[in-house]
Amino acid sequence: MLGLPPPLVDASAGRGVCMMSTSWRDKQRPDLVNFIATFLATNLYRLNFLSLSPDFLFNNGGLSVAFIFETDWLPEREAAVFSRVNTLKRQFKYLYVVVVVRSAEQNESFNQSYFKYDMELGCPTFVPVCDPEMGFEKIVRIAHARGVCKQKDLVTAMGIEREQAVQCMDAFLRVLTSIPGIDSHDANALAQAIGSIEAIAKASKEFILENTDLSTEKAERIVRFFRDPQYFLSPKIN
């Protein structure tokens, strides 16, 4: 009976989809496939069986990570394995190769093959393991870690965009409140109803009156501010 590894430290962050190749599945022991299905469910991954070029494809946090999973290293298959690696690494930005080497002899054979086929270190990353269960646990943890990194990148990007938006809004308010008689409330009303500075500059008095609660006097001032150079350049007394 196969023992089930513990779930990821934060299983709630591991929600995603795991796609298993049907051709890979059909070559494996049923108890290993059952182990994988149970481990994925424990870590809140949905499992789908599809016709895939890699053995596994994870989508976690909006990022796709592909895996080749050799559950038993066989020297006679080295040419096929490395040919497949070279093909898939051109198709997937994130590709990992997990190889089960059960003995010192298998490990030595794998190392010799790795250098024989001139693999570039880390392109893709090879992960030797002692047994298939450990191998699949490594697969899930790699996919999970990649997804977490992607989510952190998105949060950082959103923070930068939010900061830029605040800065743009500050500049927007400074421009509009520099018009005599226009306060922050008026500027916000213009922003919500009309939008950009460019759009406000092109808006007619009638359009401003129809779409905001500004008075006729304020609408006229805005139109003059953007269209009358003399008004724009003359001294203002609020």
mmCIF file of N, CA and C in Angstrom, residues 100-181:
data_model
loop_
_atom_site.group_PDB
_atom_site.id
_atom_site.type_symbol
_atom_site.label_atom_id
_atom_site.label_comp_id
_atom_site.label_asym_id
_atom_site.label_seq_id
_atom_site.Cartn_x
_atom_site.Cartn_y
_atom_site.Cartn_z
ATOM 1 N N VAL A 100 13.105 8.798 -12.371
ATOM 2 C CA VAL A 100 13.276 7.885 -11.243
ATOM 3 C C VAL A 100 14.510 7.017 -11.490
ATOM 4 N N VAL A 101 15.492 7.144 -10.602
ATOM 5 C CA VAL A 101 16.702 6.304 -10.654
ATOM 6 C C VAL A 101 16.765 5.549 -9.326
ATOM 7 N N ARG A 102 16.522 4.254 -9.380
ATOM 8 C CA ARG A 102 16.351 3.461 -8.161
ATOM 9 C C ARG A 102 17.659 2.921 -7.595
ATOM 10 N N SER A 103 18.714 2.950 -8.383
ATOM 11 C CA SER A 103 19.970 2.345 -7.931
ATOM 12 C C SER A 103 21.141 3.218 -8.341
ATOM 13 N N ALA A 104 22.296 2.914 -7.768
ATOM 14 C CA ALA A 104 23.513 3.652 -8.119
ATOM 15 C C ALA A 104 23.859 3.440 -9.588
ATOM 16 N N GLU A 105 23.589 2.232 -10.089
ATOM 17 C CA GLU A 105 23.878 1.938 -11.494
ATOM 18 C C GLU A 105 22.992 2.780 -12.419
ATOM 19 N N GLN A 106 21.715 2.873 -12.080
ATOM 20 C CA GLN A 106 20.813 3.699 -12.884
ATOM 21 C C GLN A 106 21.224 5.165 -12.832
ATOM 22 N N ASN A 107 21.612 5.608 -11.657
ATOM 23 C CA ASN A 107 22.030 7.002 -11.506
ATOM 24 C C ASN A 107 23.259 7.301 -12.356
ATOM 25 N N GLU A 108 24.216 6.378 -12.355
ATOM 26 C CA GLU A 108 25.426 6.546 -13.158
ATOM 27 C C GLU A 108 25.082 6.552 -14.646
ATOM 28 N N SER A 109 24.189 5.655 -15.044
ATOM 29 C CA SER A 109 23.770 5.591 -16.445
ATOM 30 C C SER A 109 23.081 6.886 -16.869
ATOM 31 N N PHE A 110 22.213 7.387 -15.994
ATOM 32 C CA PHE A 110 21.509 8.635 -16.305
ATOM 33 C C PHE A 110 22.491 9.798 -16.449
ATOM 34 N N ASN A 111 23.444 9.905 -15.529
ATOM 35 C CA ASN A 111 24.423 10.995 -15.587
ATOM 36 C C ASN A 111 25.245 10.943 -16.876
ATOM 37 N N GLN A 112 25.642 9.747 -17.266
ATOM 38 C CA GLN A 112 26.413 9.602 -18.504
ATOM 39 C C GLN A 112 25.587 10.033 -19.712
ATOM 40 N N SER A 113 24.313 9.651 -19.715
ATOM 41 C CA SER A 113 23.441 10.018 -20.834
ATOM 42 C C SER A 113 23.217 11.524 -20.884
ATOM 43 N N TYR A 114 23.081 12.128 -19.724
ATOM 44 C CA TYR A 114 22.844 13.575 -19.653
ATOM 45 C C TYR A 114 23.965 14.334 -20.362
ATOM 46 N N PHE A 115 25.203 13.953 -20.073
ATOM 47 C CA PHE A 115 26.339 14.639 -20.695
ATOM 48 C C PHE A 115 26.565 14.174 -22.134
ATOM 49 N N LYS A 116 26.197 12.946 -22.410
ATOM 50 C CA LYS A 116 26.337 12.421 -23.768
ATOM 51 C C LYS A 116 25.492 13.213 -24.759
ATOM 52 N N TYR A 117 24.300 13.628 -24.316
ATOM 53 C CA TYR A 117 23.387 14.344 -25.212
ATOM 54 C C TYR A 117 23.502 15.866 -25.074
ATOM 55 N N ASP A 118 24.583 16.323 -24.455
ATOM 56 C CA ASP A 118 24.917 17.757 -24.397
ATOM 57 C C ASP A 118 23.764 18.615 -23.880
ATOM 58 N N MET A 119 23.178 18.194 -22.784
ATOM 59 C CA MET A 119 22.116 18.994 -22.192
ATOM 60 C C MET A 119 22.698 20.265 -21.570
ATOM 61 N N GLU A 120 22.037 21.378 -21.809
ATOM 62 C CA GLU A 120 22.448 22.638 -21.188
ATOM 63 C C GLU A 120 21.917 22.672 -19.765
ATOM 64 N N LEU A 121 22.783 22.969 -18.818
ATOM 65 C CA LEU A 121 22.405 22.940 -17.411
ATOM 66 C C LEU A 121 21.217 23.864 -17.149
ATOM 67 N N GLY A 122 20.148 23.283 -16.593
ATOM 68 C CA GLY A 122 18.966 24.069 -16.263
ATOM 69 C C GLY A 122 18.043 24.355 -17.426
ATOM 70 N N CYS A 123 18.306 23.771 -18.576
ATOM 71 C CA CYS A 123 17.478 24.048 -19.757
ATOM 72 C C CYS A 123 17.200 22.750 -20.526
ATOM 73 N N PRO A 124 16.238 21.949 -20.066
ATOM 74 C CA PRO A 124 15.401 22.170 -18.886
ATOM 75 C C PRO A 124 16.067 21.622 -17.625
ATOM 76 N N THR A 125 15.384 21.787 -16.503
ATOM 77 C CA THR A 125 15.870 21.252 -15.235
ATOM 78 C C THR A 125 15.491 19.781 -15.119
ATOM 79 N N PHE A 126 16.486 18.943 -14.805
ATOM 80 C CA PHE A 126 16.251 17.523 -14.542
ATOM 81 C C PHE A 126 16.201 17.306 -13.032
ATOM 82 N N VAL A 127 15.257 16.462 -12.600
ATOM 83 C CA VAL A 127 15.090 16.195 -11.169
ATOM 84 C C VAL A 127 15.137 14.684 -10.942
ATOM 85 N N PRO A 128 16.291 14.124 -10.573
ATOM 86 C CA PRO A 128 16.366 12.692 -10.267
ATOM 87 C C PRO A 128 15.730 12.410 -8.900
ATOM 88 N N VAL A 129 14.962 11.327 -8.811
ATOM 89 C CA VAL A 129 14.321 10.937 -7.553
ATOM 90 C C VAL A 129 14.448 9.431 -7.375
ATOM 91 N N CYS A 130 14.121 8.971 -6.168
ATOM 92 C CA CYS A 130 14.313 7.554 -5.839
ATOM 93 C C CYS A 130 13.128 6.674 -6.200
ATOM 94 N N ASP A 131 11.924 7.248 -6.218
ATOM 95 C CA ASP A 131 10.745 6.438 -6.527
ATOM 96 C C ASP A 131 9.668 7.322 -7.148
ATOM 97 N N PRO A 132 8.688 6.722 -7.811
ATOM 98 C CA PRO A 132 7.665 7.509 -8.520
ATOM 99 C C PRO A 132 6.838 8.406 -7.604
ATOM 100 N N GLU A 133 6.544 7.919 -6.399
ATOM 101 C CA GLU A 133 5.732 8.730 -5.487
ATOM 102 C C GLU A 133 6.467 10.015 -5.095
ATOM 103 N N MET A 134 7.744 9.865 -4.779
ATOM 104 C CA MET A 134 8.550 11.047 -4.480
ATOM 105 C C MET A 134 8.620 11.955 -5.703
ATOM 106 N N GLY A 135 8.728 11.338 -6.872
ATOM 107 C CA GLY A 135 8.802 12.118 -8.103
ATOM 108 C C GLY A 135 7.574 12.964 -8.316
ATOM 109 N N PHE A 136 6.397 12.373 -8.085
ATOM 110 C CA PHE A 136 5.191 13.165 -8.319
ATOM 111 C C PHE A 136 5.013 14.245 -7.258
ATOM 112 N N GLU A 137 5.426 13.948 -6.039
ATOM 113 C CA GLU A 137 5.378 14.994 -5.014
ATOM 114 C C GLU A 137 6.258 16.176 -5.431
ATOM 115 N N LYS A 138 7.432 15.882 -5.989
ATOM 116 C CA LYS A 138 8.312 16.951 -6.482
ATOM 117 C C LYS A 138 7.619 17.746 -7.587
ATOM 118 N N ILE A 139 6.934 17.041 -8.469
ATOM 119 C CA ILE A 139 6.233 17.697 -9.574
ATOM 120 C C ILE A 139 5.216 18.704 -9.041
ATOM 121 N N VAL A 140 4.410 18.273 -8.082
ATOM 122 C CA VAL A 140 3.377 19.157 -7.540
ATOM 123 C C VAL A 140 4.001 20.352 -6.834
ATOM 124 N N ARG A 141 5.070 20.103 -6.105
ATOM 125 C CA ARG A 141 5.704 21.208 -5.376
ATOM 126 C C ARG A 141 6.341 22.220 -6.333
ATOM 127 N N ILE A 142 6.914 21.733 -7.414
ATOM 128 C CA ILE A 142 7.484 22.653 -8.409
ATOM 129 C C ILE A 142 6.380 23.492 -9.045
ATOM 130 N N ALA A 143 5.290 22.826 -9.456
ATOM 131 C CA ALA A 143 4.174 23.547 -10.080
ATOM 132 C C ALA A 143 3.578 24.563 -9.111
ATOM 133 N N HIS A 144 3.437 24.143 -7.865
ATOM 134 C CA HIS A 144 2.887 25.020 -6.826
ATOM 135 C C HIS A 144 3.780 26.248 -6.627
ATOM 136 N N ALA A 145 5.089 26.014 -6.518
ATOM 137 C CA ALA A 145 6.028 27.120 -6.297
ATOM 138 C C ALA A 145 6.016 28.090 -7.469
ATOM 139 N N ARG A 146 5.958 27.547 -8.681
ATOM 140 C CA ARG A 146 5.893 28.410 -9.863
ATOM 141 C C ARG A 146 4.624 29.265 -9.847
ATOM 142 N N GLY A 147 3.512 28.647 -9.460
ATOM 143 C CA GLY A 147 2.253 29.384 -9.402
ATOM 144 C C GLY A 147 2.278 30.486 -8.362
ATOM 145 N N VAL A 148 2.863 30.199 -7.195
ATOM 146 C CA VAL A 148 2.957 31.205 -6.134
ATOM 147 C C VAL A 148 3.804 32.387 -6.600
ATOM 148 N N CYS A 149 4.927 32.090 -7.263
ATOM 149 C CA CYS A 149 5.787 33.165 -7.784
ATOM 150 C C CYS A 149 5.031 34.018 -8.791
ATOM 151 N N LYS A 150 4.252 33.359 -9.650
ATOM 152 C CA LYS A 150 3.471 34.090 -10.646
ATOM 153 C C LYS A 150 2.459 35.004 -9.976
ATOM 154 N N GLN A 151 1.782 34.492 -8.941
ATOM 155 C CA GLN A 151 0.790 35.295 -8.235
ATOM 156 C C GLN A 151 1.439 36.494 -7.559
ATOM 157 N N LYS A 152 2.631 36.287 -6.978
ATOM 158 C CA LYS A 152 3.334 37.401 -6.340
ATOM 159 C C LYS A 152 3.725 38.450 -7.373
ATOM 160 N N ASP A 153 4.149 37.987 -8.552
ATOM 161 C CA ASP A 153 4.487 38.925 -9.627
ATOM 162 C C ASP A 153 3.265 39.744 -10.035
ATOM 163 N N LEU A 154 2.104 39.076 -10.101
ATOM 164 C CA LEU A 154 0.879 39.783 -10.476
ATOM 165 C C LEU A 154 0.492 40.812 -9.425
ATOM 166 N N VAL A 155 0.629 40.423 -8.152
ATOM 167 C CA VAL A 155 0.302 41.357 -7.070
ATOM 168 C C VAL A 155 1.218 42.572 -7.128
ATOM 169 N N THR A 156 2.516 42.317 -7.377
ATOM 170 C CA THR A 156 3.472 43.423 -7.487
ATOM 171 C C THR A 156 3.113 44.334 -8.651
ATOM 172 N N ALA A 157 2.782 43.719 -9.794
ATOM 173 C CA ALA A 157 2.420 44.514 -10.975
ATOM 174 C C ALA A 157 1.159 45.333 -10.718
ATOM 175 N N MET A 158 0.187 44.721 -10.037
ATOM 176 C CA MET A 158 -1.048 45.443 -9.721
ATOM 177 C C MET A 158 -0.772 46.615 -8.789
ATOM 178 N N GLY A 159 0.154 46.406 -7.841
ATOM 179 C CA GLY A 159 0.519 47.489 -6.934
ATOM 180 C C GLY A 159 1.155 48.653 -7.674
ATOM 181 N N ILE A 160 2.022 48.328 -8.632
ATOM 182 C CA ILE A 160 2.666 49.374 -9.432
ATOM 183 C C ILE A 160 1.634 50.125 -10.262
ATOM 184 N N GLU A 161 0.712 49.365 -10.885
ATOM 185 C CA GLU A 161 -0.333 50.001 -11.692
ATOM 186 C C GLU A 161 -1.221 50.896 -10.831
ATOM 187 N N ARG A 162 -1.528 50.420 -9.620
ATOM 188 C CA ARG A 162 -2.369 51.216 -8.723
ATOM 189 C C ARG A 162 -1.657 52.512 -8.336
ATOM 190 N N GLU A 163 -0.364 52.397 -8.051
ATOM 191 C CA GLU A 163 0.415 53.584 -7.687
ATOM 192 C C GLU A 163 0.470 54.575 -8.846
ATOM 193 N N GLN A 164 0.654 54.047 -10.058
ATOM 194 C CA GLN A 164 0.686 54.917 -11.233
ATOM 195 C C GLN A 164 -0.663 55.591 -11.453
ATOM 196 N N ALA A 165 -1.742 54.832 -11.208
ATOM 197 C CA ALA A 165 -3.082 55.404 -11.376
ATOM 198 C C ALA A 165 -3.321 56.535 -10.384
ATOM 199 N N VAL A 166 -2.856 56.326 -9.140
ATOM 200 C CA VAL A 166 -3.008 57.372 -8.120
ATOM 201 C C VAL A 166 -2.224 58.618 -8.522
ATOM 202 N N GLN A 167 -1.001 58.396 -9.022
ATOM 203 C CA GLN A 167 -0.180 59.530 -9.453
ATOM 204 C C GLN A 167 -0.844 60.279 -10.608
ATOM 205 N N CYS A 168 -1.418 59.524 -11.554
ATOM 206 C CA CYS A 168 -2.106 60.154 -12.688
ATOM 207 C C CYS A 168 -3.314 60.953 -12.209
ATOM 208 N N MET A 169 -4.043 60.387 -11.234
ATOM 209 C CA MET A 169 -5.220 61.078 -10.713
ATOM 210 C C MET A 169 -4.814 62.351 -9.988
ATOM 211 N N ASP A 170 -3.700 62.301 -9.260
ATOM 212 C CA ASP A 170 -3.211 63.503 -8.574
ATOM 213 C C ASP A 170 -2.883 64.604 -9.581
ATOM 214 N N ALA A 171 -2.213 64.209 -10.669
ATOM 215 C CA ALA A 171 -1.868 65.190 -11.707
ATOM 216 C C ALA A 171 -3.137 65.748 -12.351
ATOM 217 N N PHE A 172 -4.111 64.865 -12.579
ATOM 218 C CA PHE A 172 -5.397 65.256 -13.156
ATOM 219 C C PHE A 172 -6.071 66.314 -12.281
ATOM 220 N N LEU A 173 -6.103 66.048 -10.977
ATOM 221 C CA LEU A 173 -6.752 66.979 -10.053
ATOM 222 C C LEU A 173 -6.012 68.315 -9.996
ATOM 223 N N ARG A 174 -4.684 68.254 -10.050
ATOM 224 C CA ARG A 174 -3.904 69.495 -9.996
ATOM 225 C C ARG A 174 -4.203 70.383 -11.199
ATOM 226 N N VAL A 175 -4.328 69.763 -12.373
ATOM 227 C CA VAL A 175 -4.618 70.539 -13.584
ATOM 228 C C VAL A 175 -5.988 71.198 -13.477
ATOM 229 N N LEU A 176 -7.000 70.417 -13.121
ATOM 230 C CA LEU A 176 -8.364 70.957 -13.121
ATOM 231 C C LEU A 176 -8.598 71.959 -11.999
ATOM 232 N N THR A 177 -8.013 71.702 -10.832
ATOM 233 C CA THR A 177 -8.224 72.647 -9.725
ATOM 234 C C THR A 177 -7.393 73.916 -9.887
ATOM 235 N N SER A 178 -6.525 73.942 -10.907
ATOM 236 C CA SER A 178 -5.815 75.194 -11.202
ATOM 237 C C SER A 178 -6.716 76.170 -11.962
ATOM 238 N N ILE A 179 -7.863 75.682 -12.436
ATOM 239 C CA ILE A 179 -8.840 76.556 -13.099
ATOM 240 C C ILE A 179 -9.584 77.329 -12.014
ATOM 241 N N PRO A 180 -9.652 78.631 -12.107
ATOM 242 C CA PRO A 180 -10.335 79.423 -11.076
ATOM 243 C C PRO A 180 -11.756 78.936 -10.815
ATOM 244 N N GLY A 181 -12.067 78.712 -9.541
ATOM 245 C CA GLY A 181 -13.415 78.321 -9.150
ATOM 246 C C GLY A 181 -13.697 76.832 -9.215
#
